[in-house]
Coordinates of C-alpha atoms in Angstrom, one line a residue:
X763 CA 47.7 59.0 8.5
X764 CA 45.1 57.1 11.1
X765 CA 46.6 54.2 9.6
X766 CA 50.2 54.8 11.2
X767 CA 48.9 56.1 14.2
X768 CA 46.8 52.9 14.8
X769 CA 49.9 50.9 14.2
X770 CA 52.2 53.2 16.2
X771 CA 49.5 52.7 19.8
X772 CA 49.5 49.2 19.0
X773 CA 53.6 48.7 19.1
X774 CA 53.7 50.7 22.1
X775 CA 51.4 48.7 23.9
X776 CA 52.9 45.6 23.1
X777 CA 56.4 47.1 24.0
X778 CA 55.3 48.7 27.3
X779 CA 55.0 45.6 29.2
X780 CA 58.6 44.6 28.4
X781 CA 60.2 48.0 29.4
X782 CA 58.6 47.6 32.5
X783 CA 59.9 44.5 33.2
X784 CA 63.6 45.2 32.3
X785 CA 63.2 48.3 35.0
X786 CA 62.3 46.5 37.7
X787 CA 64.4 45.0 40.2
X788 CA 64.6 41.3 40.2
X789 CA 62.9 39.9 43.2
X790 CA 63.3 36.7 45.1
X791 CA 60.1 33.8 44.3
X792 CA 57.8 33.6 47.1
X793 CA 56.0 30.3 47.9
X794 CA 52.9 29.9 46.6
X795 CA 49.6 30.9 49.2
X796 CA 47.3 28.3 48.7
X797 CA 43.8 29.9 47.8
X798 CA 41.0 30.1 51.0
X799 CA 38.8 27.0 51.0
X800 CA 34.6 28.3 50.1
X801 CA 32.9 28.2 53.0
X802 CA 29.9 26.1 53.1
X803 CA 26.7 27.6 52.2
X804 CA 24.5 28.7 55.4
X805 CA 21.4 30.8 56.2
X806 CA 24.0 33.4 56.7
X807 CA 25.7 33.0 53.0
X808 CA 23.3 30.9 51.2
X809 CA 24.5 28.7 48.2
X810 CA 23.9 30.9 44.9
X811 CA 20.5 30.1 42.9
X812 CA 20.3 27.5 40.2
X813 CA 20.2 29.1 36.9
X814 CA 16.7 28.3 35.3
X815 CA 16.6 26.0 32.3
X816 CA 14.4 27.3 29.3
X817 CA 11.4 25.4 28.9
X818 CA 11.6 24.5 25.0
X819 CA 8.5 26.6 22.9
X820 CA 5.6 24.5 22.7
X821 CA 5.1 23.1 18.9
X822 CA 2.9 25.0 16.5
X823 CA 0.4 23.8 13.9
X824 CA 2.5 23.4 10.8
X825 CA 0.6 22.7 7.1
X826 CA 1.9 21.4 4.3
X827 CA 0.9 21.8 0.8
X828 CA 1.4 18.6 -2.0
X829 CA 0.1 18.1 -4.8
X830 CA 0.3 18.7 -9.2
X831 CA -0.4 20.1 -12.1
X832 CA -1.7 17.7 -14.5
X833 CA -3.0 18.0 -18.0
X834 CA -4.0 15.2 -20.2
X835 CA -4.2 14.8 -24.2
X836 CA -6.6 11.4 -25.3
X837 CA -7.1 10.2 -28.7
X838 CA -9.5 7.2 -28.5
X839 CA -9.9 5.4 -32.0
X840 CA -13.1 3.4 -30.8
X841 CA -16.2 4.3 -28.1
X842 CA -15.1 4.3 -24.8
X843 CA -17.9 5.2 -22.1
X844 CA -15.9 7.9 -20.9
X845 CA -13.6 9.4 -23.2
X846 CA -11.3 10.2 -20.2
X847 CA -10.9 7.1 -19.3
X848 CA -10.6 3.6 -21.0
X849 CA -12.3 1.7 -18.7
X850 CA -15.5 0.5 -21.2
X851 CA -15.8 -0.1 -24.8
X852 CA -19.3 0.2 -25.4
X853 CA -21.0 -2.1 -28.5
X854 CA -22.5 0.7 -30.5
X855 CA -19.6 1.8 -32.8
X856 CA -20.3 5.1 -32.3
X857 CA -16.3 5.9 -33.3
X858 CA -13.3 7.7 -31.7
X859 CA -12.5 11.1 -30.1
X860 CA -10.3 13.5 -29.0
X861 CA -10.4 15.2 -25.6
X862 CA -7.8 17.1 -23.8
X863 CA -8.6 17.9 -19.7
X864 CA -7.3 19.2 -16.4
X865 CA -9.5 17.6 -14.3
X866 CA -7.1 15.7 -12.6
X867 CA -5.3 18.8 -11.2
X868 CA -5.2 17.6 -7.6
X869 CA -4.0 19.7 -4.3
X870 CA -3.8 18.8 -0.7
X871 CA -2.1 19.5 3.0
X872 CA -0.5 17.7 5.6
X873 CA -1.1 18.8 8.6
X874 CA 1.1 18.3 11.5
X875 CA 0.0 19.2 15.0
X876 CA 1.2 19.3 18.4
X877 CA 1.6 15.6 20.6
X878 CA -1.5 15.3 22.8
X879 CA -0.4 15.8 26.4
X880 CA -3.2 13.7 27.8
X881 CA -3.1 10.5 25.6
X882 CA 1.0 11.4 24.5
X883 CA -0.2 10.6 20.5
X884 CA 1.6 11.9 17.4
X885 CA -1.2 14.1 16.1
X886 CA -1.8 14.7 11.8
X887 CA -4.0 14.8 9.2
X888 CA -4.8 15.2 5.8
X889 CA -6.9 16.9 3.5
X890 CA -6.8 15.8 -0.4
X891 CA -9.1 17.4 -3.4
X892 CA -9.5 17.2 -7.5
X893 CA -11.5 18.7 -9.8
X894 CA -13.3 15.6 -11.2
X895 CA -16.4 16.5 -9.0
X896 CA -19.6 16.1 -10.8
X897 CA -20.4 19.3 -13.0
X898 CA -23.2 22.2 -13.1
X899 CA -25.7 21.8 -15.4
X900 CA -27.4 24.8 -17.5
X901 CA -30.8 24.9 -16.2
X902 CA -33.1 26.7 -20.1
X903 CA -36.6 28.0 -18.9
X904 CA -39.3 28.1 -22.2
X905 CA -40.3 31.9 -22.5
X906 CA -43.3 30.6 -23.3
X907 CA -46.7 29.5 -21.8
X908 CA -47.8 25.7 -22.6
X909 CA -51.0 24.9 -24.1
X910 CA -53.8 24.2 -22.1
X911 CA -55.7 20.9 -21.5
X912 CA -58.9 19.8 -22.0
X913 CA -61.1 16.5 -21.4
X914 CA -64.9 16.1 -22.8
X915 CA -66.9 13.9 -20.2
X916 CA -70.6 12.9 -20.6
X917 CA -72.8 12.6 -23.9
X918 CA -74.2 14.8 -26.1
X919 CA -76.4 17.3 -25.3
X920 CA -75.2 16.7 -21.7
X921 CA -71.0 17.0 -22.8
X922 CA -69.0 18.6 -20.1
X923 CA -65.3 19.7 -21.2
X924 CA -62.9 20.4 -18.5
X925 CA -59.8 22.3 -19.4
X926 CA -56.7 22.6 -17.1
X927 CA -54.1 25.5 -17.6
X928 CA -51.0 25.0 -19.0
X929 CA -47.4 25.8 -17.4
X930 CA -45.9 29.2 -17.2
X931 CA -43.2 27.7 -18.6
X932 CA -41.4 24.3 -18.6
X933 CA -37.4 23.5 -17.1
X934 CA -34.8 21.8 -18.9
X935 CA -31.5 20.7 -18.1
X936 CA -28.7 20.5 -20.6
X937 CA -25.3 19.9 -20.2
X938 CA -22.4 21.8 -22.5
X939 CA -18.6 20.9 -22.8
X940 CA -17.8 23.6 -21.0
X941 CA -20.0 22.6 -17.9
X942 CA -17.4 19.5 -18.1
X943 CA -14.6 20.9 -18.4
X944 CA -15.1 23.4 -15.3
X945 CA -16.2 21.3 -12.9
X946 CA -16.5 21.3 -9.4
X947 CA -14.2 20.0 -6.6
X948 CA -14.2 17.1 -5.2
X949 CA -13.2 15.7 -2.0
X950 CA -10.8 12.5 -1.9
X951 CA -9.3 12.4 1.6
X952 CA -10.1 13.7 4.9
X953 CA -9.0 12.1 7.9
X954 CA -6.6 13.0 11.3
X955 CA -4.3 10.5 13.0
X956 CA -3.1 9.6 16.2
X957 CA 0.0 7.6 16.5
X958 CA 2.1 6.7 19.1
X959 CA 5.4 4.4 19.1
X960 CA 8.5 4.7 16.7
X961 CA 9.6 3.0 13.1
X962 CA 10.6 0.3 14.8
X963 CA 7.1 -0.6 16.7
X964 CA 3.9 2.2 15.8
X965 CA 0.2 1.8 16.3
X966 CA -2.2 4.2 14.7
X967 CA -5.7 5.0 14.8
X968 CA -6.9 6.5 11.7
X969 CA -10.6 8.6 11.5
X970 CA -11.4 10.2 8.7
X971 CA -12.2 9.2 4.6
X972 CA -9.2 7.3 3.7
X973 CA -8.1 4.7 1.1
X974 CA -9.8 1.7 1.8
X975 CA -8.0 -1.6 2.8
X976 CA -8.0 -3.9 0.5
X977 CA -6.3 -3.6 -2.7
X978 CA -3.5 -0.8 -1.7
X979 CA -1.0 -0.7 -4.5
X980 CA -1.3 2.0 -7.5
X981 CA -0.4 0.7 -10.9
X982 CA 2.8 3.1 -12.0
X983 CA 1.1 5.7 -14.9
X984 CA 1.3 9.9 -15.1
X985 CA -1.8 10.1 -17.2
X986 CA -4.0 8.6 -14.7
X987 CA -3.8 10.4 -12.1
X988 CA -7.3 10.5 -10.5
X989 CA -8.7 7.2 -12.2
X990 CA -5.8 4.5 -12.0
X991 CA -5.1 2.1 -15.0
X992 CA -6.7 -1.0 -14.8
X993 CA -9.9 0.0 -12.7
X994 CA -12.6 -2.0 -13.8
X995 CA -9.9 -4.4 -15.1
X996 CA -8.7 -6.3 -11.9
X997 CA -8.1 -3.7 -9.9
X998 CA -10.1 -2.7 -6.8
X999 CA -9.9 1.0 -5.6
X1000 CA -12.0 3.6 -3.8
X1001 CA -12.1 5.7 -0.5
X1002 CA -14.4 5.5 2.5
X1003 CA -15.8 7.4 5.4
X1004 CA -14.1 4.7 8.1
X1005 CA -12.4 4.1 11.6
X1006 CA -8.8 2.5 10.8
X1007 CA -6.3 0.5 13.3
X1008 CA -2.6 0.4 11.8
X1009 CA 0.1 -2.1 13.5
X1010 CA 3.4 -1.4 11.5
X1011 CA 6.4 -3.6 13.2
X1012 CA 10.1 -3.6 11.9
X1013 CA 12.1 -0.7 10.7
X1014 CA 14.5 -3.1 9.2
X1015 CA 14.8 -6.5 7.9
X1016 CA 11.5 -8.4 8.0
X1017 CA 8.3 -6.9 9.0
X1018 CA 4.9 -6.7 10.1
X1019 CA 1.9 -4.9 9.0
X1020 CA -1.7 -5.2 10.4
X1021 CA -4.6 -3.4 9.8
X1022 CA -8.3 -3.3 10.6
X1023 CA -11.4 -1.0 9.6
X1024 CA -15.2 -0.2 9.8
X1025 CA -16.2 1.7 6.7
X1026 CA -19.4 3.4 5.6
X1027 CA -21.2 1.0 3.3
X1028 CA -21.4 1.6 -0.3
X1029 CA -23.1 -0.4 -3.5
X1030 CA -24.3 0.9 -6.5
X1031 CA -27.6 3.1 -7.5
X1032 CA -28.3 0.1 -10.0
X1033 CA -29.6 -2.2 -7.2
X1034 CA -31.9 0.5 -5.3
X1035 CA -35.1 -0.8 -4.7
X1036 CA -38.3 1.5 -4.7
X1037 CA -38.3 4.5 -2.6
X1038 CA -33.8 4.6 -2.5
X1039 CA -32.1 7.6 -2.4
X1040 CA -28.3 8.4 -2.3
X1041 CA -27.4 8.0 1.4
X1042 CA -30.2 4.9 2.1
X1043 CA -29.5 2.3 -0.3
X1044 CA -29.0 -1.8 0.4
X1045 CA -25.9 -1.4 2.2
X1046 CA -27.3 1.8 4.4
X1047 CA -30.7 -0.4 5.5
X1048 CA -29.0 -3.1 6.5
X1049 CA -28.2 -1.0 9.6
X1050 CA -24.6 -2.3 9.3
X1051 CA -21.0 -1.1 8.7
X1052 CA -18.5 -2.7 6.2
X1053 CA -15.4 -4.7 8.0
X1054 CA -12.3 -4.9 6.3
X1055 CA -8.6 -6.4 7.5
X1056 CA -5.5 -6.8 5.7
X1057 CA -2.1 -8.4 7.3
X1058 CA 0.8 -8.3 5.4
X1059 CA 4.7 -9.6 5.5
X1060 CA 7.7 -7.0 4.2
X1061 CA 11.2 -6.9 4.5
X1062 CA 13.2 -3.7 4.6
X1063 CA 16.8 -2.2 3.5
X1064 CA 17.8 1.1 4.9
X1065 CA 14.3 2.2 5.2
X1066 CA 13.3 1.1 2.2
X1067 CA 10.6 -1.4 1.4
X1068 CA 12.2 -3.9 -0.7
X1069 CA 9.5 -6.4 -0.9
X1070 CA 5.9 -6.8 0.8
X1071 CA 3.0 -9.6 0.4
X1072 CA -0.2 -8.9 1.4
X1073 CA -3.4 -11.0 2.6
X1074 CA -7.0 -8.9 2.9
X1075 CA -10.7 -9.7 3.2
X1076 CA -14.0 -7.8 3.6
X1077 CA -17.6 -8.4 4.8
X1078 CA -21.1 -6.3 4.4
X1079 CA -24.8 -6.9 4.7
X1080 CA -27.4 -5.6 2.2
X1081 CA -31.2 -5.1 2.6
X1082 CA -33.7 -5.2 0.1
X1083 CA -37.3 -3.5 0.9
X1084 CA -40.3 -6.4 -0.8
X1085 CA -42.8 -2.6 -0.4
X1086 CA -45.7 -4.6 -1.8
X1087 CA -45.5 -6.6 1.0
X1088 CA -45.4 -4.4 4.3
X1089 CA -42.4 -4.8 6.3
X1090 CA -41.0 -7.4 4.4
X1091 CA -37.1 -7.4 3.2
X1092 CA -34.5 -9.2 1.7
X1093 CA -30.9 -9.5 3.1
X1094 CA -28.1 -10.8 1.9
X1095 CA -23.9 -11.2 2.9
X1096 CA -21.6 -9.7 0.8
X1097 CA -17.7 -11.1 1.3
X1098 CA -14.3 -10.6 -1.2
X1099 CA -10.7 -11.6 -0.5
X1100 CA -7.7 -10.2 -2.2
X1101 CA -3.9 -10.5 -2.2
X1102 CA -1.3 -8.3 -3.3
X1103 CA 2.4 -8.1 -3.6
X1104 CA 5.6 -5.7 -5.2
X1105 CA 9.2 -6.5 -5.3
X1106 CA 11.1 -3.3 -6.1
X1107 CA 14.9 -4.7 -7.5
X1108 CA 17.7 -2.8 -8.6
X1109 CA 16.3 -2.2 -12.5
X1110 CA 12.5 -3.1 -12.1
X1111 CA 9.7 -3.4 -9.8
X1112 CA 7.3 -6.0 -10.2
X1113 CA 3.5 -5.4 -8.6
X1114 CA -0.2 -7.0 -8.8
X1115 CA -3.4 -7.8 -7.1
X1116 CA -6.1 -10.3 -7.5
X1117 CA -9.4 -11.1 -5.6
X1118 CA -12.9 -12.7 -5.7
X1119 CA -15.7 -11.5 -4.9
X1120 CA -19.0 -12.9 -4.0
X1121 CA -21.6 -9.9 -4.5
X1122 CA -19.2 -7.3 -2.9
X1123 CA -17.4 -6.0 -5.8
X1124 CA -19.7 -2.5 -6.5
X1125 CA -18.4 -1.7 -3.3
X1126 CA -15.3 -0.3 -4.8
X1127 CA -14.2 1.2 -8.7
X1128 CA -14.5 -1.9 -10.3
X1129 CA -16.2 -4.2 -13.7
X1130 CA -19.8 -4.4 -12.1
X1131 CA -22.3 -1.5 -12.0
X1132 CA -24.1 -4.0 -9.8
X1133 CA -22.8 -7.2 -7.8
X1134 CA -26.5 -8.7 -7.0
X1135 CA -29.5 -9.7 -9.3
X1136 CA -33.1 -9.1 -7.9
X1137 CA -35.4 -12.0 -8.4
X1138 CA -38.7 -10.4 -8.2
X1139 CA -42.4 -12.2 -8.5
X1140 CA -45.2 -11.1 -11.1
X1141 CA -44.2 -8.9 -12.7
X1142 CA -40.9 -10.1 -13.1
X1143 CA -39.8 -6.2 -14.1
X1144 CA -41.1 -4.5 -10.6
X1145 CA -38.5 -3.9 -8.3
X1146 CA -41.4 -4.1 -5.3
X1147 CA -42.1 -7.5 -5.3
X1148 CA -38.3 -8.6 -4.6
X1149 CA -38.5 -12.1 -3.5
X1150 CA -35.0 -13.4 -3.4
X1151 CA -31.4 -11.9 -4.0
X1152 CA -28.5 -13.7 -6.4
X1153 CA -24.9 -12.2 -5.5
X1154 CA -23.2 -12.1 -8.6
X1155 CA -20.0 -13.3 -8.4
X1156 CA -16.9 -12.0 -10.1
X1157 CA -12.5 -12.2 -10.1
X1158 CA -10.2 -10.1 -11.1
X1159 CA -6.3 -9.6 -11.4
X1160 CA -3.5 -7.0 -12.7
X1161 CA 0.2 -7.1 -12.7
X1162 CA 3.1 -4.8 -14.3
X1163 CA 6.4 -4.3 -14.5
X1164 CA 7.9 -1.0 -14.0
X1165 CA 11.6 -1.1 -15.9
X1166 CA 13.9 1.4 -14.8
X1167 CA 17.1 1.7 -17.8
X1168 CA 17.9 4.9 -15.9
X1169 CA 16.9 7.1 -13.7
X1170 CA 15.1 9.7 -15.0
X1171 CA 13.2 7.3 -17.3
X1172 CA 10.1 4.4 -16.5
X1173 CA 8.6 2.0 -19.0
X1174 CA 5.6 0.6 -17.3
X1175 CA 4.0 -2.3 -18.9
X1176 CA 1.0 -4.5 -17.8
X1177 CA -2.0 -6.6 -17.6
X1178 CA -5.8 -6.3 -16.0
X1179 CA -8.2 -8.2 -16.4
X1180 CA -11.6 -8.8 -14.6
X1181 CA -15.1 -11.3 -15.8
X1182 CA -18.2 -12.3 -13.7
X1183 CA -18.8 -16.2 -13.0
X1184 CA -21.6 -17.9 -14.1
X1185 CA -22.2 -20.3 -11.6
X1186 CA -25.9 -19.3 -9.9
X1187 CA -27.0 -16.8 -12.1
X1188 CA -30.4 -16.9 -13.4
X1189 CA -30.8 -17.7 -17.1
X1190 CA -32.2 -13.8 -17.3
X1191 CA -29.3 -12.6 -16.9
X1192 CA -27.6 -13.5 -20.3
X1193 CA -30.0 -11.5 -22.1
X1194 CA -28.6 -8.2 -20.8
X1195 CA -26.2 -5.5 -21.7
X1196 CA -24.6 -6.3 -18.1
X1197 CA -21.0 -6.0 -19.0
X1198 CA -19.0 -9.5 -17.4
X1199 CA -15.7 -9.5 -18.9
X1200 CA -13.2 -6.3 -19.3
X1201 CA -9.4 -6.6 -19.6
X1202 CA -6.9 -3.5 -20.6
X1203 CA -3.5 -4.1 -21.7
X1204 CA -1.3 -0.8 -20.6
X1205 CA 2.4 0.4 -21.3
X1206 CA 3.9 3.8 -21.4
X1207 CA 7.4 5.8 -21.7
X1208 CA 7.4 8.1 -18.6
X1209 CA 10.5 10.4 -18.3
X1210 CA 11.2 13.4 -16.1
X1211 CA 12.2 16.6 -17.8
X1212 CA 13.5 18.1 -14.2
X1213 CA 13.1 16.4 -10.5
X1214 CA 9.0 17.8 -10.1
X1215 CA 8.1 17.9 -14.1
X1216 CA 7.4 14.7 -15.8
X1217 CA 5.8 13.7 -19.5
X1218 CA 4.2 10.6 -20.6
X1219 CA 3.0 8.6 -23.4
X1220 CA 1.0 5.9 -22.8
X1221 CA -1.2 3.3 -24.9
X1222 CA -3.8 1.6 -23.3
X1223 CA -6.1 -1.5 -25.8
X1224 CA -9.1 -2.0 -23.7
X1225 CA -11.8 -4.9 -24.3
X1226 CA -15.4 -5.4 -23.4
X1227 CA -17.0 -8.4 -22.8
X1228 CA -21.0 -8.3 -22.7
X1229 CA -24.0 -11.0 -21.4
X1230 CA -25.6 -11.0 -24.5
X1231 CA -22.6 -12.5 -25.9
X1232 CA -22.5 -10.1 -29.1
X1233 CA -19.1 -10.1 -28.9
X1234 CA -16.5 -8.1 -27.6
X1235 CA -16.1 -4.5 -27.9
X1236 CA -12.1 -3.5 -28.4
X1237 CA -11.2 0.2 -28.7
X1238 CA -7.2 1.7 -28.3
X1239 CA -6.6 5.1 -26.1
X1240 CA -3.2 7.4 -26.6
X1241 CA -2.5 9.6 -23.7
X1242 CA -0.1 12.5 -24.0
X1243 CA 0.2 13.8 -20.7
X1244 CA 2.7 16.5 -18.6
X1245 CA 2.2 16.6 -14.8
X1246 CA 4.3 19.0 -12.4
X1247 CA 4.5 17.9 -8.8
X1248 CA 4.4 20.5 -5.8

């Protein structure tokens, strides 16, 4: 019913102008009156007010979350140093293992901010973290008291003994497998920065602990995801507390990249001299920052980097406290050069980096615990009478082809290989267990189950090479891993 009376008011509507029209009596057309000019705008009628434009919301803070999910299955059939990583087979055939970890779980945020009004920068940062952080060890107090001790002094009758308490109780410090597998976080990166320019021409300042320069690519794996295949086999990788210029030039075609850095120092514990501690060893006394610069050449197609070759070098100073002679040191130069390159084509991409090193190489994750040999005086074995320091040096190299069949599945396969050079070492030296030669050989079938979840098998044959010249150490790792990006 309020359906046909809806339809019967709108046909009368439309039908109401028409019957008007036919009633009324046709008229003669009158010319047209032209409509009045506006008058111009006076105090008296003043122009109407501009509508206000809105201002656009200033930017927020906006955070990011990355990261994955990564769990890892080894089976080691010889005696790797860590069992989580083939990066050393050690000489004592102490046999295989089996390990499965998390460890490598890793998280992070970008963080975007708003563009500095004052300098007119593009403002971000980035905060990174794993769980491979060093783990908490069980602290065992003895319930019970020590025995006491006691010296005799003098002759007889005229014997005095002299006894001195034992402890309460005595600390120990063990550490279980399940103080490894929970430990603690770690951080990897930490820095903010400031960039102004476009794709096409950008300069940034980076301040923070970042990837160092040299050495940039990552060797293609899923299992090793905090510790990259072929460290401590030719290739050169670890973060730094630094101040970092970035020149990137070309958004297309060829290209220009430039970068410069001051870093925190960093050597090994294995080269402290007496009185070190963690944040005061060679590289800290030497009262000097490390320098490191890279320039490299790439070439672009739609945004995408096609091909780049790469040119880096690096500097540092080292001190060595002589503390059985007041005030006296030893210092040393520390320099390394490397090079790197990747081609990624249609069905593969090819990558690698080599360098040398002349007593610089502890500064990153690499085949020496220690890049410099302490020549002390008598006694040859006290680290207080350093007289002279030898920089040890050492090459390395690692390439690998990533083949691509089809999308959703990568076959990595490569080469690393890193070994000190003899020339100026002391004949000492070749009767230690220094290791001077390590090389893995690494290949995998990675596949991706959906876009973020991805499995791998990978097979890495790793051999040691020692000073003593015993022979080499050779031990095989299988990896089962699944990782789930976020």
């Amino acid at each position: 019913m309020r359906s046909a009376y809806a339809a019967f008011l709108a046909a009368a509507m439309m039908v109401a102008p028409t019957m008007g029209a036919a009633q009324t009596a046709p008229v003669e057309p009158q010319p047209a009156v032209p409509a009045p000019t506006p008058a111009a705008p006076s105090e008296a009628q003043p122009a109407p007010a501009a509508v206000a434009v809105a201002k656009p919301a200033p930017a927020k803070v906006t955070i990011t979350p990355y990261g994955f999910l990564l769990l890892q299955s080894f089976w080691n059939d010889g005696p790797f140093a860590a069992r989580d990583y083939p990066g050393q087979v050690l000489q004592n055939h102490d046999g295989g293992a089996f390990l499965m970890s998390a460890r490598g779980t890793r998280f992070g945020f970008k963080v975007g901010l708003p563009d500095d009004p004052f300098t007119g920068a593009q403002l971000s940062g980035v905060i990174e973290a794993d769980f491979k952080g060093q783990f908490i060890p069980t602290v065992v107090t003895s319930a019970t008291a020590a025995a006491p001790t006691c010296t005799i002094t003098g002759t007889a009758p005229n014997q005095k003994i002299t006894c001195t308490a034992g402890a309460a109780g005595t600390n120990t410090v063990s550490t279980t497998g399940t103080n490894w597998y929970n430990s603690i976080l770690r951080m990897r990166l930490a820095y903010a920065t400031a960039s102004w320019g476009d794709a096409s021409s950008k300069l940034s300042l980076v301040i923070g602990q970042d990837w160092k320069i040299i050495a940039p690519l990552a060797p293609t794996s899923i299992a090793f995801g905090y510790d990259q295949i072929f460290t401590q086999a030719g290739n050169l990788n670890n973060r730094d507390p630094q101040i970092k210029a970035v020149y990137d030039a070309g958004a297309e075609g060829l290209g220009l990249n430039l970068q410069a850095a001051m870093l925190s120092p960093q050597d090994t514990a294995a080269i402290f001299a007496t009185g070190a501690v963690v944040d005061y060893d060679a590289g800290n006394r030497s009262r000097m920052p490390n320098f490191e610069g890279r320039v490299a050449v790439n070439y672009k197609d739609s945004g995408k980097k096609v091909a780049e070759v790469g040119l880096a070098g690096a500097v540092g100073w080292r001190r060595y406290n002589n503390t059985a002679t007041p005030n006296t040191t030893v210092d040393t130069t520390t320099r390394l050069a490397a090079v790197d390159a990747i081609f990624n084509l249609p069905f593969v991409t090819l990558q690698g980096e080599g360098y040398v090193s002349d007593g610089m190489e502890d500064s990153y994750t690499a085949l020496l615990g220690s890049s410099a040999i302490l020549n002390n005086t008598v006694p040859a074995t006290n680290p207080a009478t350093i007289a002279s320091v030898t920089n040890i040096q050492s090459e390395g190299y690692w390439a690998q082809a990533v083949l691509k069949p089809v999308s959703f599945v990568s076959i990595p396969v490569g080469y690393g290989m890193a070994q000190v050079r003899y020339h100026g070492l002391p004949a000492s030296f070749l009767a230690t267990t220094q290791r001077v030669r390590n090389a893995q050989f690494h290949t995998g079938l990675l596949f991706n189950m959906t876009n973020p979840w991805k499995f791998g098998f990978e097979f890495t044959r790793t051999t040691s090479g020692y000073a003593n010249n015993l022979g080499p150490a050779t031990a095989n790792q299988y990896v089962l891993a699944s990782k789930l990006d976020f």
